[in-house]
């Protein structure tokens, strides 16, 4: 019921995979390179993995590119990530030919005006794509998202007793998509870091020591293989 047939094999796919793209800094440090070089390599991996997910027929992929907490990083590092985002957005035509629909989730308001413009253009330009639905989380924080949802609900003047879990879900950035079934975090960290905390209540998790820039399609395949052996009961028996 929760599994989808892959395009290229008879194996099954989760409907929605979410990835925490972690380990760029350590990847660069291991090579005595600046952290920004790790993000450049991470951005390449992101594009390769998104294309691979599209190729195998995944329906939803959501990646964590910048969190509400990442503003605490040095200014030049933040700028390097924003510039990679700019490059990616300007390169959106390439993704168009891939038939990937792109959507950004997070509080986009504090982003630079040119980035916001490019995001609008990119979302609009890819809205009719029928392949992978790619969500990029920027200035995203799960607690921030839930706080904003509560504000919206209170402002709507709804009767408190009529609020259900669905009311909360309907007011999140992800209201138009299913919850992630599978969360992948490379780089040897075993935490969620404020990522999709409401949506991942029943998700399966997969961790690996590989650093994000070294993450290849075969790692994803290994993760999916493991997912296929998980027994999801959603609180039942
Ligand atoms: C976490 O690794 C990674 C980030 C905070 C940035 C992720 C950004 C990209 C992959 C590139 C830009 C994305 C797009 C959509 C173009 P880290 O820096 O925390 O690594 P560390 O834990 O080893 O220090």
Coordinates of C-alpha atoms and ligand atoms in Angstrom, one line a residue:
X1 CA 0.0 0.0 0.0
X2 CA 2.9 2.4 0.8
X3 CA 5.3 1.0 -1.7
X4 CA 5.6 2.0 -5.4
X5 CA 6.9 0.0 -8.3
X6 CA 10.2 1.2 -9.7
X7 CA 10.4 2.1 -13.3
X8 CA 13.6 0.1 -14.0
X9 CA 13.2 -3.1 -11.8
X10 CA 10.6 -5.0 -10.0
X11 CA 11.7 -3.8 -6.6
X12 CA 9.6 -1.3 -4.7
X13 CA 10.3 2.3 -3.9
X14 CA 9.2 4.5 -1.0
X15 CA 6.9 7.2 -2.2
X16 CA 8.7 10.0 -0.6
X17 CA 12.4 10.1 0.4
X18 CA 13.9 12.9 2.5
X19 CA 17.6 13.5 2.7
X20 CA 19.8 15.5 5.1
X21 CA 22.7 16.4 2.9
X22 CA 25.3 16.4 5.7
X23 CA 29.1 16.1 5.8
X24 CA 30.2 18.7 3.2
X25 CA 32.5 20.5 5.7
X26 CA 34.2 17.4 6.9
X27 CA 34.7 16.2 3.3
X28 CA 36.5 19.5 2.5
X29 CA 38.5 19.4 5.7
X30 CA 39.8 15.9 4.9
X31 CA 41.2 17.4 1.7
X32 CA 42.6 20.5 3.3
X33 CA 40.1 22.5 1.3
X34 CA 37.8 25.4 2.4
X35 CA 34.3 24.4 3.6
X36 CA 32.9 26.1 0.6
X37 CA 34.6 23.5 -1.6
X38 CA 32.7 20.9 0.3
X39 CA 29.4 22.6 -0.5
X40 CA 30.4 22.8 -4.2
X41 CA 30.9 19.0 -4.2
X42 CA 27.7 18.6 -2.2
X43 CA 25.7 20.6 -4.7
X44 CA 27.0 18.3 -7.5
X45 CA 25.9 15.3 -5.5
X46 CA 22.5 16.8 -5.0
X47 CA 22.0 17.3 -8.7
X48 CA 23.2 13.7 -9.5
X49 CA 21.0 12.1 -6.8
X50 CA 18.0 14.2 -7.8
X51 CA 18.4 13.1 -11.4
X52 CA 18.9 9.5 -10.4
X53 CA 15.7 9.6 -8.3
X54 CA 13.9 10.9 -11.3
X55 CA 15.3 8.2 -13.5
X56 CA 14.2 5.4 -11.2
X57 CA 10.7 6.8 -10.9
X58 CA 10.7 8.2 -7.3
X59 CA 7.7 10.4 -6.8
X60 CA 8.9 12.8 -4.1
X61 CA 12.4 13.8 -2.9
X62 CA 12.9 16.5 -0.2
X63 CA 16.4 17.7 0.5
X64 CA 17.6 19.8 3.4
X65 CA 19.8 22.6 1.9
X66 CA 19.8 25.3 4.5
X67 CA 18.2 25.3 8.0
X68 CA 16.9 28.1 10.1
X69 CA 20.0 27.4 12.4
X70 CA 22.5 27.6 9.5
X71 CA 22.5 31.5 9.7
X72 CA 24.9 31.0 12.7
X73 CA 27.6 30.0 10.3
X74 CA 30.4 32.3 9.1
X75 CA 29.1 34.9 6.6
X76 CA 31.3 33.7 3.8
X77 CA 30.1 30.1 4.2
X78 CA 26.5 31.3 4.1
X79 CA 27.3 33.3 1.0
X80 CA 28.9 30.3 -0.7
X81 CA 25.7 28.2 -0.1
X82 CA 23.5 31.0 -1.4
X83 CA 25.7 31.3 -4.5
X84 CA 25.3 27.6 -5.2
X85 CA 21.6 28.0 -4.8
X86 CA 21.7 30.9 -7.3
X87 CA 23.8 28.8 -9.8
X88 CA 21.4 25.9 -9.5
X89 CA 18.3 28.2 -10.0
X90 CA 19.9 29.8 -13.0
X91 CA 20.6 26.4 -14.4
X92 CA 17.0 25.4 -14.0
X93 CA 16.5 25.0 -17.7
X94 CA 18.6 21.8 -17.4
X95 CA 16.2 20.4 -14.9
X96 CA 13.3 21.3 -17.1
X97 CA 14.4 18.9 -19.7
X98 CA 14.6 16.3 -17.0
X99 CA 10.8 16.9 -16.3
X100 CA 11.5 17.5 -12.6
X101 CA 9.0 19.7 -10.7
X102 CA 10.8 21.9 -8.2
X103 CA 9.3 23.4 -5.0
X104 CA 11.0 25.3 -2.2
X105 CA 9.9 24.8 1.4
X106 CA 10.9 27.0 4.3
X107 CA 10.6 30.6 5.3
X108 CA 11.8 32.2 2.1
X109 CA 11.1 35.8 3.2
X110 CA 14.7 36.6 4.5
X111 CA 16.4 35.4 1.3
X112 CA 17.9 37.9 -1.1
X113 CA 15.4 39.4 -3.5
X114 CA 17.2 38.0 -6.6
X115 CA 17.0 34.5 -5.1
X116 CA 13.3 34.9 -4.3
X117 CA 12.7 36.0 -7.9
X118 CA 14.7 33.0 -9.3
X119 CA 12.7 30.6 -7.0
X120 CA 9.4 32.0 -8.3
X121 CA 10.6 31.6 -11.8
X122 CA 11.9 28.1 -11.3
X123 CA 8.7 26.9 -9.5
X124 CA 6.5 28.5 -12.1
X125 CA 8.6 27.1 -15.0
X126 CA 8.6 23.5 -13.7
X127 CA 5.0 23.4 -12.4
X128 CA 3.7 21.2 -15.2
X129 CA 6.6 18.7 -15.0
X130 CA 5.3 15.2 -14.5
X131 CA 8.5 13.5 -13.2
X132 CA 10.1 13.7 -9.8
X133 CA 8.6 16.2 -7.4
X134 CA 11.7 17.8 -5.9
X135 CA 11.4 19.9 -2.7
X136 CA 14.3 21.9 -1.6
X137 CA 14.2 23.1 2.1
X138 CA 15.8 26.5 2.5
X139 CA 15.7 28.5 5.7
X140 CA 13.7 25.5 6.9
X141 CA 13.2 24.5 10.5
X142 CA 10.5 22.0 11.7
X143 CA 9.7 23.9 14.9
X144 CA 9.5 27.2 12.9
X145 CA 7.2 25.5 10.5
X146 CA 4.9 24.2 13.2
X147 CA 5.0 27.6 15.0
X148 CA 3.9 29.3 11.8
X149 CA 1.2 26.7 11.2
X150 CA -0.2 27.4 14.7
X151 CA -0.2 31.2 14.0
X152 CA -2.1 30.7 10.7
X153 CA -4.6 28.4 12.4
X154 CA -5.2 30.9 15.3
X155 CA -5.5 33.8 12.9
X156 CA -8.1 31.9 10.9
X157 CA -10.4 32.1 13.9
X158 CA -11.2 28.4 13.9
X159 CA -12.8 26.9 17.0
X160 CA -10.1 25.2 19.1
X161 CA -12.1 22.0 19.5
X162 CA -12.3 21.5 15.8
X163 CA -8.5 21.4 15.4
X164 CA -7.2 18.0 14.3
X165 CA -3.9 16.6 13.3
X166 CA -5.0 17.1 9.7
X167 CA -5.5 20.9 10.5
X168 CA -1.8 21.1 11.5
X169 CA -0.7 19.1 8.4
X170 CA -2.8 21.3 6.2
X171 CA -0.9 24.4 7.4
X172 CA 2.6 23.1 6.9
X173 CA 4.8 23.8 3.8
X174 CA 4.2 20.2 2.9
X175 CA 0.4 20.3 2.9
X176 CA 0.3 19.2 -0.8
X177 CA 2.4 16.0 -0.4
X178 CA 2.5 12.8 1.5
X179 CA 4.7 12.5 4.6
X180 CA 8.2 11.1 3.9
X181 CA 8.4 7.4 4.2
X182 CA 12.2 7.2 4.4
X183 CA 14.7 9.7 5.9
X184 CA 18.4 9.3 4.8
X185 CA 21.2 11.0 6.7
X186 CA 24.8 10.4 5.7
X187 CA 27.9 11.5 7.5
X188 CA 27.7 9.5 10.7
X189 CA 25.3 11.7 12.6
X190 CA 22.2 10.1 14.1
X191 CA 19.8 13.0 14.6
X192 CA 17.0 14.8 12.8
X193 CA 18.2 18.3 13.3
X194 CA 14.8 19.9 13.2
X195 CA 14.0 18.4 9.8
X196 CA 10.4 17.5 8.9
X197 CA 9.8 16.7 12.6
X198 CA 6.0 16.6 12.3
X199 CA 6.0 14.8 9.0
X200 CA 8.5 12.1 9.9
X201 CA 6.6 10.7 12.9
X202 CA 6.3 7.3 11.2
X203 CA 9.2 7.5 8.8
X204 CA 11.9 4.9 8.5
X205 CA 15.5 6.1 8.9
X206 CA 18.7 5.1 7.3
X207 CA 22.1 6.4 8.4
X208 CA 25.5 6.0 6.9
X209 CA 29.1 7.1 7.6
X210 CA 29.6 8.2 4.0
X211 CA 29.9 12.0 3.6
X212 CA 27.3 13.7 1.4
X213 CA 29.8 14.7 -1.4
X214 CA 30.8 11.0 -1.6
X215 CA 27.1 9.8 -1.7
X216 CA 26.5 7.9 -4.9
X217 CA 23.4 6.2 -6.5
X218 CA 24.7 2.8 -5.2
X219 CA 24.4 4.2 -1.6
X220 CA 20.8 5.2 -2.3
X221 CA 20.1 1.7 -3.8
X222 CA 21.5 0.1 -0.6
X223 CA 19.3 2.3 1.5
X224 CA 16.2 1.4 -0.7
X225 CA 17.1 -2.3 -0.4
X226 CA 17.0 -1.9 3.4
X227 CA 13.8 0.0 3.3
X228 CA 12.3 -2.9 1.4
X229 CA 13.0 -5.2 4.4
X230 CA 11.5 -2.9 7.0
X231 CA 8.1 -3.9 8.5
X232 CA 6.1 -0.7 8.8
X233 CA 3.3 -1.1 11.2
X234 CA 2.3 2.5 11.9
X235 CA 1.5 1.7 15.5
X236 CA -0.5 -1.4 14.6
X237 CA 0.5 -5.1 14.9
Ligands
LIG1 C1 25.6 20.2 5.8 O1 27.0 19.8 5.8 C2 25.3 20.9 4.6 C3 24.7 22.1 4.5 C4 24.4 22.9 5.7 C5 24.5 22.8 3.2 C6 24.0 21.9 2.1 C7 24.2 22.5 0.8 C8 24.4 21.9 -0.3 C9 24.5 20.4 -0.5 C10 24.7 22.7 -1.6 C11 23.7 23.7 -2.0 C12 22.4 23.1 -2.3 C13 21.6 23.4 -3.4 C14 20.2 23.1 -3.5 C15 22.2 24.0 -4.7 P1 27.9 20.5 6.8 O2 28.4 21.8 6.3 O3 27.2 20.7 8.1 O4 29.1 19.5 7.0 P2 29.9 19.1 8.3 O5 28.9 18.6 9.3 O6 30.9 18.1 7.8 O7 30.5 20.4 8.8

